[in-house]
Short mmCIF file of C-alpha atoms in Angstrom, two decimals:
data_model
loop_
_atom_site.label_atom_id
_atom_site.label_comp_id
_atom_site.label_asym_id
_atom_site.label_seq_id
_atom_site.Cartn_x
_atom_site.Cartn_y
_atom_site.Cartn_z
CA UNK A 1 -7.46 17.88 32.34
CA UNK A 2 -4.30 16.34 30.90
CA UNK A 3 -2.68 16.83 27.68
CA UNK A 4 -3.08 13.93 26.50
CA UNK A 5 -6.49 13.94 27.20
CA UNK A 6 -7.08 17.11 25.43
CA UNK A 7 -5.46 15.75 22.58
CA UNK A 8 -7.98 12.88 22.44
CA UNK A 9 -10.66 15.24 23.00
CA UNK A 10 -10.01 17.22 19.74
CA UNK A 11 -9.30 14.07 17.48
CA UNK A 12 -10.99 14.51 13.93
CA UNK A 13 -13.62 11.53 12.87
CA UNK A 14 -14.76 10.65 9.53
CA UNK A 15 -18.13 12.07 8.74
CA UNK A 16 -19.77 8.84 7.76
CA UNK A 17 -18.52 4.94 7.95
CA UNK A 18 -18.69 5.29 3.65
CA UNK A 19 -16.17 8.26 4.15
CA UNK A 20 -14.00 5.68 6.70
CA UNK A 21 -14.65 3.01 4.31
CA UNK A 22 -13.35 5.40 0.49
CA UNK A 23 -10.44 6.57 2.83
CA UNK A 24 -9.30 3.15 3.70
CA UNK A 25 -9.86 1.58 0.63
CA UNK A 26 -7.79 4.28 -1.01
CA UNK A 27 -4.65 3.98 1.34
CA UNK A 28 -5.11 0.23 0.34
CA UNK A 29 -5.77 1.27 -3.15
CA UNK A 30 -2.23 2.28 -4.41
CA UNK A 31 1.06 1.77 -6.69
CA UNK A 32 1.15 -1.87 -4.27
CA UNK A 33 -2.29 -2.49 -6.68
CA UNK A 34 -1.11 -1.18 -9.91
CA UNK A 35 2.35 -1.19 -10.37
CA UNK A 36 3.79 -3.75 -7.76
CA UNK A 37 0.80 -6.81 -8.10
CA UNK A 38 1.18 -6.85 -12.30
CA UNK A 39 4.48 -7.63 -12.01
CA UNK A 40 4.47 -10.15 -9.20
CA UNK A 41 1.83 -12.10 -10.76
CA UNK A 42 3.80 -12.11 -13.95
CA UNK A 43 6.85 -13.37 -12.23
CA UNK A 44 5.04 -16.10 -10.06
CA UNK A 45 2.79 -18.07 -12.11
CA UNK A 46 -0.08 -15.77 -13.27
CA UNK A 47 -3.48 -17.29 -12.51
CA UNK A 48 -1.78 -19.73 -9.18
CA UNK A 49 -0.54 -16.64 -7.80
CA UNK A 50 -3.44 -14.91 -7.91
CA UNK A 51 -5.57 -18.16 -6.75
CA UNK A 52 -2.87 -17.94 -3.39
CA UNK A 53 -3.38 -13.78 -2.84
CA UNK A 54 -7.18 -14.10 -2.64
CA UNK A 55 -7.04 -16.95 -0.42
CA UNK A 56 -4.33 -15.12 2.09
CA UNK A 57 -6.39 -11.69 1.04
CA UNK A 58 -9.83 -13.45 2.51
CA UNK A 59 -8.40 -15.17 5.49
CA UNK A 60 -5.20 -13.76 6.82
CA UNK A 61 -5.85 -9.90 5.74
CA UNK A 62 -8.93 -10.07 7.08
CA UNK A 63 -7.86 -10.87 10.09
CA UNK A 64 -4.87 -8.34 10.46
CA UNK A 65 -7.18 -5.92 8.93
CA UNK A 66 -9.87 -6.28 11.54
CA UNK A 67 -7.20 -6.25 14.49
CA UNK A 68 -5.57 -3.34 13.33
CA UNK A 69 -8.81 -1.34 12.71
CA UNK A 70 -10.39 -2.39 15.85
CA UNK A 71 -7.33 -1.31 17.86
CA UNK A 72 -7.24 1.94 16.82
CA UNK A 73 -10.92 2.86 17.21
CA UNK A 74 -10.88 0.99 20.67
CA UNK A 75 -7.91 3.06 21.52
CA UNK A 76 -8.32 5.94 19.93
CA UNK A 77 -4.87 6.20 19.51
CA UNK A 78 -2.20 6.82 16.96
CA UNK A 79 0.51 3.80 16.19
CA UNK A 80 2.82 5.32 18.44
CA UNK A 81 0.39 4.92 21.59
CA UNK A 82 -2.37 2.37 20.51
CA UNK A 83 0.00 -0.85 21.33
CA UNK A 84 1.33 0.20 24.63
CA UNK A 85 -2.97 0.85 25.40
CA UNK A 86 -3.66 -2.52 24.65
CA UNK A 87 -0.93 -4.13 26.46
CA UNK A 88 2.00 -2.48 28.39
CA UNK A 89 4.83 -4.62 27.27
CA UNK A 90 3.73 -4.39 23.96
CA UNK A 91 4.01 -0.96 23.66
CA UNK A 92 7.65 -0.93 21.73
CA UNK A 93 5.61 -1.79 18.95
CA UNK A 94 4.07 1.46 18.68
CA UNK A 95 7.35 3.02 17.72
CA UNK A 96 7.81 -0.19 15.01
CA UNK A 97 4.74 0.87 13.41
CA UNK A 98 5.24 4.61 13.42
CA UNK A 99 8.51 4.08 11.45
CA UNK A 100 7.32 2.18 8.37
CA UNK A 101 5.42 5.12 7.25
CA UNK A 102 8.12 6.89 7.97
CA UNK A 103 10.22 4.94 5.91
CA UNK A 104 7.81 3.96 3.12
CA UNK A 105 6.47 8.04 2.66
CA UNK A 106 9.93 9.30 0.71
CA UNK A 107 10.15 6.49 -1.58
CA UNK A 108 6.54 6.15 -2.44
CA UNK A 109 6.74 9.78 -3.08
CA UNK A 110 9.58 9.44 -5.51
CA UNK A 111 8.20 6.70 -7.32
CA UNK A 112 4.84 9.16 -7.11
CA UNK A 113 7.10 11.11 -9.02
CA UNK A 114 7.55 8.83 -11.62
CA UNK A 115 4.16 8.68 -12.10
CA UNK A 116 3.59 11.62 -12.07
CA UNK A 117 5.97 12.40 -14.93
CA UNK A 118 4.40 9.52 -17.20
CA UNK A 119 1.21 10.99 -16.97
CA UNK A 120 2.35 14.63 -18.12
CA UNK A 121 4.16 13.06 -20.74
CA UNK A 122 0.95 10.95 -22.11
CA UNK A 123 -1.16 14.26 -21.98
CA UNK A 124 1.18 16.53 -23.76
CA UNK A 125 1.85 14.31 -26.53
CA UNK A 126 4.53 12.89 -25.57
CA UNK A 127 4.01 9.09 -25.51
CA UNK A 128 6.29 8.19 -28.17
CA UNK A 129 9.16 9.45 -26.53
CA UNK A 130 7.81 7.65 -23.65
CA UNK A 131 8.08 4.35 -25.39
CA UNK A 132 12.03 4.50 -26.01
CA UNK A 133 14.21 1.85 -24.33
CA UNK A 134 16.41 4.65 -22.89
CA UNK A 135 13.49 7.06 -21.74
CA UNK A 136 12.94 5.60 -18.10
CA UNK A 137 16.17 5.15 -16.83
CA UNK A 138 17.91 8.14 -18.23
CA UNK A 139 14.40 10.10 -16.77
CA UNK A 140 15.54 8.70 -13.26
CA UNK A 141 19.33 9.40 -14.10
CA UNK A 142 18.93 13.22 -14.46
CA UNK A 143 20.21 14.89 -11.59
CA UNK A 144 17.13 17.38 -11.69
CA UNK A 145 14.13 16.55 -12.63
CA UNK A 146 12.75 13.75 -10.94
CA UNK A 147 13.56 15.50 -7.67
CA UNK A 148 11.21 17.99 -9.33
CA UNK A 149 8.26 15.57 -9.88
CA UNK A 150 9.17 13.92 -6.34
CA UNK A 151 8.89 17.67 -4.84
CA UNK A 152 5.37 17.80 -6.39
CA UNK A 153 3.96 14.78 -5.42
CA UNK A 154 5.14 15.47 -1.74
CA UNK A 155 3.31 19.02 -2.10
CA UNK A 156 0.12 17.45 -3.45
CA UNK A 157 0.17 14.92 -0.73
CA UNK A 158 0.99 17.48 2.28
CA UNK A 159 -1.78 19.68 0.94
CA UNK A 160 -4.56 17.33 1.32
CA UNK A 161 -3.20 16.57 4.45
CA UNK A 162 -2.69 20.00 5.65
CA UNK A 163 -7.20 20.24 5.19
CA UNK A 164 -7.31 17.55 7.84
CA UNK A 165 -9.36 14.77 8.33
CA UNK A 166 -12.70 15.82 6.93
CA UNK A 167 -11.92 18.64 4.53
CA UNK A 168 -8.67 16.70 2.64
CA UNK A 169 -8.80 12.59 3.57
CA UNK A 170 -12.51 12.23 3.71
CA UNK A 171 -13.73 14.61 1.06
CA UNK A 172 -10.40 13.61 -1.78
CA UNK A 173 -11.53 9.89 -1.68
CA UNK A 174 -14.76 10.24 -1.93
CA UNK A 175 -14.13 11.62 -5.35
CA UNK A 176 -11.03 9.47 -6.63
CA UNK A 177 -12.25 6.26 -5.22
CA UNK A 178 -15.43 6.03 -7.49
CA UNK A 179 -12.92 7.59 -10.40
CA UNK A 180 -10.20 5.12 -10.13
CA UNK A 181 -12.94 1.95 -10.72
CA UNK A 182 -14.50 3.39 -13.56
CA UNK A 183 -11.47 4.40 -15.43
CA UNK A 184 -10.18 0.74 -14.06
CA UNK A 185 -13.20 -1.03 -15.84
CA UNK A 186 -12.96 1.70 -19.42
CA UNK A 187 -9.26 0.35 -19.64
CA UNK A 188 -10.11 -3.39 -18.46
CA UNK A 189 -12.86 -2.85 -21.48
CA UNK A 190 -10.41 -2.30 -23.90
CA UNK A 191 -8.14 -5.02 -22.95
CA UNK A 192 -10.74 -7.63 -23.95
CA UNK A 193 -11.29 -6.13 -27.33
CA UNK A 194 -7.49 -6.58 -28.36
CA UNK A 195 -6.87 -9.17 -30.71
CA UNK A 196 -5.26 -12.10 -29.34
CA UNK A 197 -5.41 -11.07 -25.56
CA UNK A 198 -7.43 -14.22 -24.48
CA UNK A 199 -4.43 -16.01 -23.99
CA UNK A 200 -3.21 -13.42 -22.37
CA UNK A 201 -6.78 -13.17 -19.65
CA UNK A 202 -6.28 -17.39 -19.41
CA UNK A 203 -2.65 -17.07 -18.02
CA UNK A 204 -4.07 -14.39 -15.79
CA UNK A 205 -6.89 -16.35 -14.45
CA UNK A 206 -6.19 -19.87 -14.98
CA UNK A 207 -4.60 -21.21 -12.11
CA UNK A 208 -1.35 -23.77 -13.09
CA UNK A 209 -0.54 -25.77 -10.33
CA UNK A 210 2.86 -26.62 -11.87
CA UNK A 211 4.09 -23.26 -11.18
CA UNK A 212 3.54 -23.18 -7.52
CA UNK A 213 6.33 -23.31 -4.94
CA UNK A 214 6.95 -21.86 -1.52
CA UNK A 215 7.89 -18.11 -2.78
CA UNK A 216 4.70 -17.65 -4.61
CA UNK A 217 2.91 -17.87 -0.83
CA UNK A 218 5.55 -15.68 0.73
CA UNK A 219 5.51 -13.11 -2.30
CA UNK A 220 1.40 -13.20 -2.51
CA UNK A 221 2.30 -12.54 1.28
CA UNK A 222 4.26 -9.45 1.31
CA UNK A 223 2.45 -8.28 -1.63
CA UNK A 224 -1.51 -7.94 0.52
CA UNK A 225 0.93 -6.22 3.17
CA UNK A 226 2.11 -3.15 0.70
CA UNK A 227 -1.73 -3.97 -1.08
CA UNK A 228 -3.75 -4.09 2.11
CA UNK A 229 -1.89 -1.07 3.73
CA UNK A 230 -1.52 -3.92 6.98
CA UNK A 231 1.44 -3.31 9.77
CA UNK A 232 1.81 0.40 8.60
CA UNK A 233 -0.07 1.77 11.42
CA UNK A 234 -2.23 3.07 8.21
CA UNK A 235 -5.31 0.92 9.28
CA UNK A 236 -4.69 2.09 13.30
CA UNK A 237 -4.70 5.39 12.25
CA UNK A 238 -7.89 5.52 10.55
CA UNK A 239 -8.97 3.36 13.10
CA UNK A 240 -8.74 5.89 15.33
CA UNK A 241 -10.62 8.28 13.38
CA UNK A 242 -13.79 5.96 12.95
CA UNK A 243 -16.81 6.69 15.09
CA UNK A 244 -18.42 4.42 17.70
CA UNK A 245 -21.76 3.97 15.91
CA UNK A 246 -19.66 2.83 12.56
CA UNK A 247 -19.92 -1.11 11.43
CA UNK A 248 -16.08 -2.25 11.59
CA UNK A 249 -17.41 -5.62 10.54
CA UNK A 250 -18.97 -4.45 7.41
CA UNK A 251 -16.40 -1.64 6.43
CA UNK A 252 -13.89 -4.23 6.75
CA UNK A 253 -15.43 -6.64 4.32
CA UNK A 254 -16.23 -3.22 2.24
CA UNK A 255 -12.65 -2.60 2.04
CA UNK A 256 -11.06 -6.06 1.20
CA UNK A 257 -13.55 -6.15 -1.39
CA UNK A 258 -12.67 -2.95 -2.88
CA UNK A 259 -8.81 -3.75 -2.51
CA UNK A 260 -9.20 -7.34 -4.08
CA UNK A 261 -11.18 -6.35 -6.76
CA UNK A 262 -9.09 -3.13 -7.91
CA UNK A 263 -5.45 -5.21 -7.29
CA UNK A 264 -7.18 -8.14 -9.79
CA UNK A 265 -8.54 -5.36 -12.54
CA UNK A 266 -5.06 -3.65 -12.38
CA UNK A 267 -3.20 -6.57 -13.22
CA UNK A 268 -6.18 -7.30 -15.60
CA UNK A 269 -5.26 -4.10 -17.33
CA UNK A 270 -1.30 -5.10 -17.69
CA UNK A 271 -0.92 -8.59 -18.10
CA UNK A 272 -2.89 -9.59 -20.64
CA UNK A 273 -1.89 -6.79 -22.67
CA UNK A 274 2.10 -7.84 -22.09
CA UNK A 275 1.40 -11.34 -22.91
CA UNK A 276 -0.05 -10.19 -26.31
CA UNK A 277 2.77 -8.08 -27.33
CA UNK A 278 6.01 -9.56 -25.07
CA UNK A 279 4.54 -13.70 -24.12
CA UNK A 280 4.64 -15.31 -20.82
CA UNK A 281 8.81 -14.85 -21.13
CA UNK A 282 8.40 -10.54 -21.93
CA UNK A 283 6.29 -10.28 -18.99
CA UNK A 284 8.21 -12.13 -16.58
CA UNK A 285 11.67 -10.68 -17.91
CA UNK A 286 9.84 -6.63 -17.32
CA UNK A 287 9.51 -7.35 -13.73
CA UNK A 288 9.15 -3.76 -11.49
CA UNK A 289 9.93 -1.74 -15.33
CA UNK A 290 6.66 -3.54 -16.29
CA UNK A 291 4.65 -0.08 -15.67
CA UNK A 292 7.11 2.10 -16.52
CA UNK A 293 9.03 0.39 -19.74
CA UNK A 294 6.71 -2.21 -21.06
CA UNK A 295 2.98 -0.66 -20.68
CA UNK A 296 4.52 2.68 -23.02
CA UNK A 297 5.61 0.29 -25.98
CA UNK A 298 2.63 -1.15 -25.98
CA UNK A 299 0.64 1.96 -25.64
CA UNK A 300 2.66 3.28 -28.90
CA UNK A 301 1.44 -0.10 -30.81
CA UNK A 302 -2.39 0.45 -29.81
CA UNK A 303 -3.85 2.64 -32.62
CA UNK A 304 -5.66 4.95 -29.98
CA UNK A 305 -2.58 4.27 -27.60
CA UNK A 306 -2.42 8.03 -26.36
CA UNK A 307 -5.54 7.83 -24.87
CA UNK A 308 -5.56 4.50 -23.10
CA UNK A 309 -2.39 5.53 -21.64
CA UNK A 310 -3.33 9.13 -20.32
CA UNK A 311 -6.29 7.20 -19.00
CA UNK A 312 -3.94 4.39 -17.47
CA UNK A 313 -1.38 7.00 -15.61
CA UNK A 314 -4.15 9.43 -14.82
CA UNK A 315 -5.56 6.33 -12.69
CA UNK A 316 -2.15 5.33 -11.11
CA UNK A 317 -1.69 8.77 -10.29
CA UNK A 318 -4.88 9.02 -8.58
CA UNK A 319 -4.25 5.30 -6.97
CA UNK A 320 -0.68 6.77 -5.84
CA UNK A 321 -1.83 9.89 -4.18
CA UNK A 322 -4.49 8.34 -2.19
CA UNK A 323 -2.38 5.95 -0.85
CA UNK A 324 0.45 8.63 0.11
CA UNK A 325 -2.10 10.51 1.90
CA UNK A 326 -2.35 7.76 4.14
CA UNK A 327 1.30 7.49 4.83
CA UNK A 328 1.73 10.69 5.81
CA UNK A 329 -1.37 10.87 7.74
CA UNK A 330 0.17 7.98 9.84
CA UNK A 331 3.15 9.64 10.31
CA UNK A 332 1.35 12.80 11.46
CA UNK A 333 -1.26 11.23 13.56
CA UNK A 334 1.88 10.31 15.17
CA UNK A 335 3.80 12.35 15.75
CA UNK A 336 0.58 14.50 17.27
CA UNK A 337 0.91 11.75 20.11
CA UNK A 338 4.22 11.68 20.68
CA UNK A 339 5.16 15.12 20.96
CA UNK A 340 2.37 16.78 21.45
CA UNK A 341 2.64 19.17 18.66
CA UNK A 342 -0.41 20.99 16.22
CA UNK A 343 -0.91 19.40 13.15
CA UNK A 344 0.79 22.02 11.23
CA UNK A 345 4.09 21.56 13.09
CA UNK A 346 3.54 17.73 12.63
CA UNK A 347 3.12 18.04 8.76
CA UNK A 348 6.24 20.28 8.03
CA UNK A 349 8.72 17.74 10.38
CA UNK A 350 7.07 14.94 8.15
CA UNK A 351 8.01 17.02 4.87
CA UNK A 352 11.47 17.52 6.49
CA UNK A 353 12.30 13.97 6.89
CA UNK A 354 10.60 12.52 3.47
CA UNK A 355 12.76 15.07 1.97
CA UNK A 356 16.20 13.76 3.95
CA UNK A 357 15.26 10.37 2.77
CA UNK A 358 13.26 11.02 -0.40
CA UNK A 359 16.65 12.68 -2.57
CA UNK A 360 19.26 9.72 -1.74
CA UNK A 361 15.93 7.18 -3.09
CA UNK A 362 15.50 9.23 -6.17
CA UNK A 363 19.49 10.34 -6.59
CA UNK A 364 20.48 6.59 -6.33
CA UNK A 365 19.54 5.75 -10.02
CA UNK A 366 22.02 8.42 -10.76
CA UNK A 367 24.58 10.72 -9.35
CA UNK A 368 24.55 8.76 -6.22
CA UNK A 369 24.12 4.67 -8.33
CA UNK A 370 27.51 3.73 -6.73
CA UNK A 371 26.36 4.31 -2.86
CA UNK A 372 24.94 0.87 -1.87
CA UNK A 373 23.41 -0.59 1.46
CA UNK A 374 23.71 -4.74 1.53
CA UNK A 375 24.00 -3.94 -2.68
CA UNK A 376 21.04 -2.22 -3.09
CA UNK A 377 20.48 1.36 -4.05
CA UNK A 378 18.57 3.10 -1.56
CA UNK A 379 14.98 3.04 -2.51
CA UNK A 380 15.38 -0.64 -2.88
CA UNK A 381 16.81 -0.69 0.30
CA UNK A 382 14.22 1.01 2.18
CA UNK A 383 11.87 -0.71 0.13
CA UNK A 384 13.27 -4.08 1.75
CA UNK A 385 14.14 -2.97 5.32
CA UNK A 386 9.79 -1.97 5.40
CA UNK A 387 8.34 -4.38 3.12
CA UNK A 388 10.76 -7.90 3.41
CA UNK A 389 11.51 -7.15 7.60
CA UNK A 390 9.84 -4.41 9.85
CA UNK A 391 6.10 -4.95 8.02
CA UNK A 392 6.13 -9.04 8.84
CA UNK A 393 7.66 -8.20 12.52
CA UNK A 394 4.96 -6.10 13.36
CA UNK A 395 2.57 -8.21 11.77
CA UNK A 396 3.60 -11.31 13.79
CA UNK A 397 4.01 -8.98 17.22
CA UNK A 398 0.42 -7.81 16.39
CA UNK A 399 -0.80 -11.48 16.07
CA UNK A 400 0.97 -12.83 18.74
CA UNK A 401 -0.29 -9.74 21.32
CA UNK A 402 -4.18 -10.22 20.51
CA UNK A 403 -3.62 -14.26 19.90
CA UNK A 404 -2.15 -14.84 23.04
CA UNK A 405 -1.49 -12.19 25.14
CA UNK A 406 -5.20 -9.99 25.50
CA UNK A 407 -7.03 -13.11 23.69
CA UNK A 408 -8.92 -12.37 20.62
CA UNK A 409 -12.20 -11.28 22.47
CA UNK A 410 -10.66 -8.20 23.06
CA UNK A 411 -10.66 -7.59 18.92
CA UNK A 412 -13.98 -9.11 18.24
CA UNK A 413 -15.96 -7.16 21.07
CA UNK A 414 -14.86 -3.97 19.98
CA UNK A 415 -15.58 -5.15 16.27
CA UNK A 416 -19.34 -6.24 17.41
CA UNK A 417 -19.54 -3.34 20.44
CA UNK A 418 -22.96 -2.63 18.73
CA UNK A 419 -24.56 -5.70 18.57
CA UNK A 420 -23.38 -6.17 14.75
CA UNK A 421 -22.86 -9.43 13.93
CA UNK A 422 -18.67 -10.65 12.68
CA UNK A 423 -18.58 -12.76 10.06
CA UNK A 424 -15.85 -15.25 10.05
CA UNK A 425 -15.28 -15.01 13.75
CA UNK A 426 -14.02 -18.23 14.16
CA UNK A 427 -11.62 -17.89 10.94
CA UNK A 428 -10.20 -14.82 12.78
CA UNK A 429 -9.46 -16.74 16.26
CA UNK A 430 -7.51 -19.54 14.19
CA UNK A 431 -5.77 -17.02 12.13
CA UNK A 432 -4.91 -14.77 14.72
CA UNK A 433 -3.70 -16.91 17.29
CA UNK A 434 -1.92 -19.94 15.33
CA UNK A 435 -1.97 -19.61 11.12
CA UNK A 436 -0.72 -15.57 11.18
CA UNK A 437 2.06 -16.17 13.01
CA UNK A 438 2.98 -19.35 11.24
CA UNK A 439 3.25 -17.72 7.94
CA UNK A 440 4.73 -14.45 9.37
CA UNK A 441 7.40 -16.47 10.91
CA UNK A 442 8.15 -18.38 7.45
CA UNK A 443 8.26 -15.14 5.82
CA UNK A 444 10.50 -13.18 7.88
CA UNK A 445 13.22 -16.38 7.99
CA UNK A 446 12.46 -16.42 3.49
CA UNK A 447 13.30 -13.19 3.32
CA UNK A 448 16.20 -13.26 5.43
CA UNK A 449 17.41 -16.06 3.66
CA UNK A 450 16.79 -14.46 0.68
CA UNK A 451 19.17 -11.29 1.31
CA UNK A 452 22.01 -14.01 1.59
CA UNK A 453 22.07 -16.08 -1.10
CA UNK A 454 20.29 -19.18 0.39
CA UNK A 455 17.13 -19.18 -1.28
CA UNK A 456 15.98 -17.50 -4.44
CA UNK A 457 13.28 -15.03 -4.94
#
């Protein structure tokens, strides 16, 4: 017997398709929910921009969703290998996939940090300080100690990947997933019951056609990508881990569900609350500082403010682990395939590189501010080299391999292998083999233009 097929042989599984389905929901469940999709929907229209993500969220994530899934349980492969099983000349994408986790982990981890640091300070008393114009950015300026708060968020995350499939991924979610939508409906609670904030839920939730235009699609867009954990080689991964006997059909409905519903209560909990305080202009102007600078003002106006905001980072932290466990776990189901390595060895290269690439992200709002790529610091620059180009690339490969390449049957029999029955089936061979790479295509020559100048984001 072969390596490789030893390899396969020892794979972990989830325990149960509700352990699959907590596990996926909270790689999709993350920061992309509650700290990137507030701010976005402030800055593109409020309730239009939200109309156009659950549109794109029910049609074309579904759809990427399901194919990415399905390939990885049909496969049982890793990123790295699951491609190049599907379709030989396809198999370049494998090493596409396996580097936007790679990419993505250090960041996310420093911004982790971040979090991490907001929530101490709410639960030691600190949430005053918090709420000074200077406390963020000289926080991220000091040469020490976010690297600190980066170092244990990367520990955390390692940890629970260290206990494996079962014992760490499977048995962590099953806890924080339930956790993070009941603190998410206590907080969306009290948003209602503060005076004033129904103007505040009505630009949330009111669509306003007048404040459509082409970059709310391709922000809604690249928004379910970092939301919906899609063209990480997060879904293939956990694909991979799924069991025969498991309903991909329903978990995959299960899990857009979840996502939706958790990216609409977080910004539920943030905009209306910044419209109350700040107006439609306060919210917009916050943009990414929205979590960070905004949300701790308000926090020190609310007259039981300390609480609602150790509740509010306590959830983000939760939200942010979950979904770093994923990344790593796609970088280390990886790297298991690639080099044939244990688990352990696999885990401690992963540490290695998020550390390489985690300091420069977190140093470059300080020490290092004046070392640019394309004149961005270098967490923005990662952040746009995953999110804005690789992400939409191997989204668009992905459609255009099971579209027209292996045809779509080869998704939907491996989604329905059981006699289940796919909802949406037709949907998925439209968006799969013409919308998805439509859109993909427009967003990958928006953001492009974007980067130059041409067209504003």
């Amino acid at each position: 017997m072969g390596k490789n097929e030893k390899d396969e042989k020892r794979r972990s599984s989830f325990t149960s398709g509700i352990g699959f389905v907590f596990a996926a929901a909270g790689s999709a469940v993350g920061l992309g929910n509650l700290w990137r999709f507030p701010y976005l929907v402030a800055q593109y229209g409020g309730g239009i921009f939200i109309l156009v993500y659950i549109i794109l969220a029910l049609t074309f994530g579904f759809a990427l969703m399901a194919t990415e899934i399905a390939i990885g349980r049909k496969t049982q492969k890793s990123p790295s290998r699951a491609y190049g099983a599907i379709h030989k000349k396809f198999g370049f994408l494998g090493i596409f996939a396996t580097v936007v986790p790679i990419i993505i982990l250090p960041y996310y981890c420093v911004i982790g940090g971040w979090v991490l640091k907001y929530m101490v300070t709410f639960i030691t008393g600190q949430g005053l300080s918090a709420a000074s114009d200077t406390y963020f950015s000289e926080f991220i300026a000091a040469p020490v100690q976010p690297l600190v708060y980066f170092a244990i968020f990367l520990a955390a995350t390692a940890f629970i990947i260290f206990l494996g499939v079962n014992k760490g991924i499977e048995k962590i979610t099953k806890v924080l997933m339930p956790l993070l939508v009941v603190l998410s409906i206590v907080i969306c609670i009290f948003v209602v019951t503060i005076p004033g904030s129904g103007a505040g839920i009505k630009f949330y939730l009111l669509p306003d056609p007048s404040k459509f235009s082409l970059m709310t699609v391709c922000s809604a867009m690249g928004q379910m990508f970092f939301s919906m954990s899609l063209a990480m080689g997060i879904m293939v991964t956990y694909g991979s881990y799924t069991k025969p006997e498991t309903n991909l059909s329903k978990s995959v409905n299960q899990i857009e569900i979840f996502d939706t519903v958790i990216a609409l209560l977080a910004g539920f909990m943030v905009i209306p609350v910044i419209y109350v305080f700040s107006g439609e202009a306060g919210a917009k102007a916050n943009g990414p500082g929205l979590l960070f600078v905004a949300l701790p003002k308000i926090f020190e106006q609310m007259a039981i403010g300390r609480v609602v905001g150790i509740l509010f980072f306590v959830l983000v932290f939760f939200a942010a682990l979950t979904s770093s466990i994923s990344i790593m776990e796609a970088v280390v189901s990886s790297f298991i395939d690639m080099f044939h390595i244990t688990r352990r060895r696999a885990i401690i290269f992963a540490i290695v590189i998020a550390i390489v690439l985690g300091v420069p992200s977190s140093m470059g709002n300080g020490l290092w501010a004046n070392f640019t790529i394309l004149g961005m610091d270098f967490l923005t620059f990662l952040d746009y080299l995953s999110n804005s180009l690789i992400m939409p690339f191997v989204a668009l490969c992905t459609c255009l391999l099971i579209g027209w390449f292996v045809g779509p049957k080869t998704i939907t029999d491996e989604i329905t292998r059981n006699g289940e029955k796919m909802g949406r089936r037709k949907l998925y061979n439209v968006m799969v083999k013409y919308v998805a790479p439509v859109l993909l295509a427009i967003i990958l020559i928006t953001y492009s233009l974007a980067q130059f100048g041409v067209v504003t984001m």
